[in-house]
PDB file of C-alpha atoms in Angstrom:
ATOM      1  CA  UNK A 789     155.733 124.474 111.135  1.00 49.00           C
ATOM      2  CA  UNK A 790     157.677 127.626 110.191  1.00 50.00           C
ATOM      3  CA  UNK A 791     156.286 129.821 107.482  1.00 50.00           C
ATOM      4  CA  UNK A 792     157.956 129.503 103.996  1.00 50.00           C
ATOM      5  CA  UNK A 793     157.816 132.011 101.260  1.00 49.00           C
ATOM      6  CA  UNK A 794     156.259 130.160  98.458  1.00 49.00           C
ATOM      7  CA  UNK A 795     158.488 130.619  95.448  1.00 46.00           C
ATOM      8  CA  UNK A 796     160.869 132.869  97.431  1.00 47.00           C
ATOM      9  CA  UNK A 797     160.938 136.718  97.395  1.00 45.00           C
ATOM     10  CA  UNK A 798     160.872 138.760  94.372  1.00 46.00           C
ATOM     11  CA  UNK A 799     164.211 138.722  92.743  1.00 44.00           C
ATOM     12  CA  UNK A 800     165.222 135.403  94.241  1.00 45.00           C
ATOM     13  CA  UNK A 801     167.705 133.700  91.792  1.00 41.00           C
ATOM     14  CA  UNK A 802     166.048 130.377  92.358  1.00 51.00           C
ATOM     15  CA  UNK A 803     162.559 131.671  91.037  1.00 47.00           C
ATOM     16  CA  UNK A 804     162.683 135.138  89.734  1.00 49.00           C
ATOM     17  CA  UNK A 805     160.009 134.769  87.351  1.00 61.00           C
ATOM     18  CA  UNK A 806     157.628 132.696  89.494  1.00 67.00           C
ATOM     19  CA  UNK A 807     156.828 135.081  92.366  1.00 78.00           C
ATOM     20  CA  UNK A 808     153.502 134.419  93.875  1.00 87.00           C
ATOM     21  CA  UNK A 809     153.772 136.877  96.879  1.00 91.00           C
ATOM     22  CA  UNK A 810     152.547 134.577  99.691  1.00 93.00           C
ATOM     23  CA  UNK A 811     153.961 133.075 102.747  1.00 95.00           C
ATOM     24  CA  UNK A 812     152.629 129.645 103.728  1.00 95.00           C
ATOM     25  CA  UNK A 813     153.092 126.869 106.379  1.00 96.00           C
ATOM     26  CA  UNK A 814     151.893 123.348 106.470  1.00 97.00           C
ATOM     27  CA  UNK A 815     148.549 123.444 108.257  1.00 97.00           C
ATOM     28  CA  UNK A 816     148.645 122.010 111.851  1.00 96.00           C
ATOM     29  CA  UNK A 817     147.190 118.615 112.457  1.00 97.00           C
ATOM     30  CA  UNK A 818     144.617 120.026 114.862  1.00 97.00           C
ATOM     31  CA  UNK A 819     143.394 122.631 112.331  1.00 96.00           C
ATOM     32  CA  UNK A 820     143.280 120.020 109.528  1.00 97.00           C
ATOM     33  CA  UNK A 821     141.234 117.735 111.984  1.00 97.00           C
ATOM     34  CA  UNK A 822     138.843 120.612 112.851  1.00 97.00           C
ATOM     35  CA  UNK A 823     138.290 121.298 109.051  1.00 97.00           C
ATOM     36  CA  UNK A 824     138.084 117.610 108.258  1.00 98.00           C
ATOM     37  CA  UNK A 825     140.997 118.089 105.807  1.00 97.00           C
ATOM     38  CA  UNK A 826     143.796 115.459 105.093  1.00 96.00           C
ATOM     39  CA  UNK A 827     146.272 118.136 103.958  1.00 97.00           C
ATOM     40  CA  UNK A 828     146.741 121.841 103.325  1.00 97.00           C
ATOM     41  CA  UNK A 829     148.778 124.840 103.654  1.00 97.00           C
ATOM     42  CA  UNK A 830     148.077 127.805 105.766  1.00 97.00           C
ATOM     43  CA  UNK A 831     148.521 131.460 104.329  1.00 97.00           C
ATOM     44  CA  UNK A 832     150.642 133.334 106.764  1.00 96.00           C
ATOM     45  CA  UNK A 833     151.182 136.385 104.887  1.00 96.00           C
ATOM     46  CA  UNK A 834     150.018 138.008 101.529  1.00 96.00           C
ATOM     47  CA  UNK A 835     152.264 140.635  99.989  1.00 95.00           C
ATOM     48  CA  UNK A 836     150.439 143.751  98.885  1.00 94.00           C
ATOM     49  CA  UNK A 837     150.145 144.269  95.207  1.00 92.00           C
ATOM     50  CA  UNK A 838     151.374 140.522  94.394  1.00 92.00           C
ATOM     51  CA  UNK A 839     149.762 137.945  92.376  1.00 90.00           C
ATOM     52  CA  UNK A 840     148.358 136.339  95.396  1.00 93.00           C
ATOM     53  CA  UNK A 841     146.643 139.657  96.564  1.00 95.00           C
ATOM     54  CA  UNK A 842     145.287 139.990  93.009  1.00 95.00           C
ATOM     55  CA  UNK A 843     143.956 136.609  93.551  1.00 93.00           C
ATOM     56  CA  UNK A 844     142.394 137.647  96.595  1.00 96.00           C
ATOM     57  CA  UNK A 845     144.120 135.124  98.897  1.00 96.00           C
ATOM     58  CA  UNK A 846     143.938 136.114 102.544  1.00 97.00           C
ATOM     59  CA  UNK A 847     145.651 135.645 105.703  1.00 97.00           C
ATOM     60  CA  UNK A 848     144.749 132.187 107.270  1.00 96.00           C
ATOM     61  CA  UNK A 849     143.233 130.751 104.026  1.00 97.00           C
ATOM     62  CA  UNK A 850     143.926 127.017 103.573  1.00 97.00           C
ATOM     63  CA  UNK A 851     145.201 125.975 100.333  1.00 96.00           C
ATOM     64  CA  UNK A 852     144.447 122.322  99.471  1.00 97.00           C
ATOM     65  CA  UNK A 853     144.586 122.013  95.745  1.00 95.00           C
ATOM     66  CA  UNK A 854     146.074 123.855  92.753  1.00 90.00           C
ATOM     67  CA  UNK A 855     144.657 122.922  89.210  1.00 85.00           C
ATOM     68  CA  UNK A 856     143.177 119.701  90.645  1.00 88.00           C
ATOM     69  CA  UNK A 857     146.551 118.675  92.239  1.00 90.00           C
ATOM     70  CA  UNK A 858     146.753 118.213  96.010  1.00 95.00           C
ATOM     71  CA  UNK A 859     149.140 120.668  97.820  1.00 95.00           C
ATOM     72  CA  UNK A 860     149.979 119.509 101.372  1.00 94.00           C
ATOM     73  CA  UNK A 861     153.793 120.746 101.319  1.00 95.00           C
ATOM     74  CA  UNK A 862     155.180 123.985 100.287  1.00 93.00           C
ATOM     75  CA  UNK A 863     157.134 122.318  97.312  1.00 92.00           C
ATOM     76  CA  UNK A 864     153.822 121.056  95.908  1.00 94.00           C
ATOM     77  CA  UNK A 865     152.633 124.764  95.593  1.00 91.00           C
ATOM     78  CA  UNK A 866     155.833 125.601  94.082  1.00 87.00           C
ATOM     79  CA  UNK A 867     155.745 122.859  91.492  1.00 87.00           C
ATOM     80  CA  UNK A 868     152.109 123.591  90.747  1.00 87.00           C
ATOM     81  CA  UNK A 869     152.490 127.146  89.990  1.00 85.00           C
ATOM     82  CA  UNK A 870     155.700 126.607  87.981  1.00 82.00           C
ATOM     83  CA  UNK A 871     153.687 123.935  86.082  1.00 83.00           C
ATOM     84  CA  UNK A 872     150.883 126.326  85.479  1.00 81.00           C
ATOM     85  CA  UNK A 873     152.993 129.092  84.216  1.00 78.00           C
ATOM     86  CA  UNK A 874     155.209 126.999  82.060  1.00 78.00           C
ATOM     87  CA  UNK A 875     151.972 125.098  80.864  1.00 75.00           C
ATOM     88  CA  UNK A 876     153.171 121.590  81.469  1.00 64.00           C
ATOM     89  CA  UNK A 877     151.723 118.683  83.511  1.00 60.00           C
TER      90      UNK A 877
END
């Protein structure tokens, strides 16, 4: 899977206020199997001085949940971050 910039780049017109500062890709089936996970996203890049860096996300971290919601696709992370920022379910 190709890496995706979660919530775009800073200044992206689609999500200017929701920049997380991380690139992600859907974790490979082999990696998920090795880690005994059903789903997850692999962190492929963390931008310096970003919210992701401040949260101490690191290269190759596997993201599986956000606020008790499963995240297996990049869009799941986007929706979860937006919901957390806007404070709605």
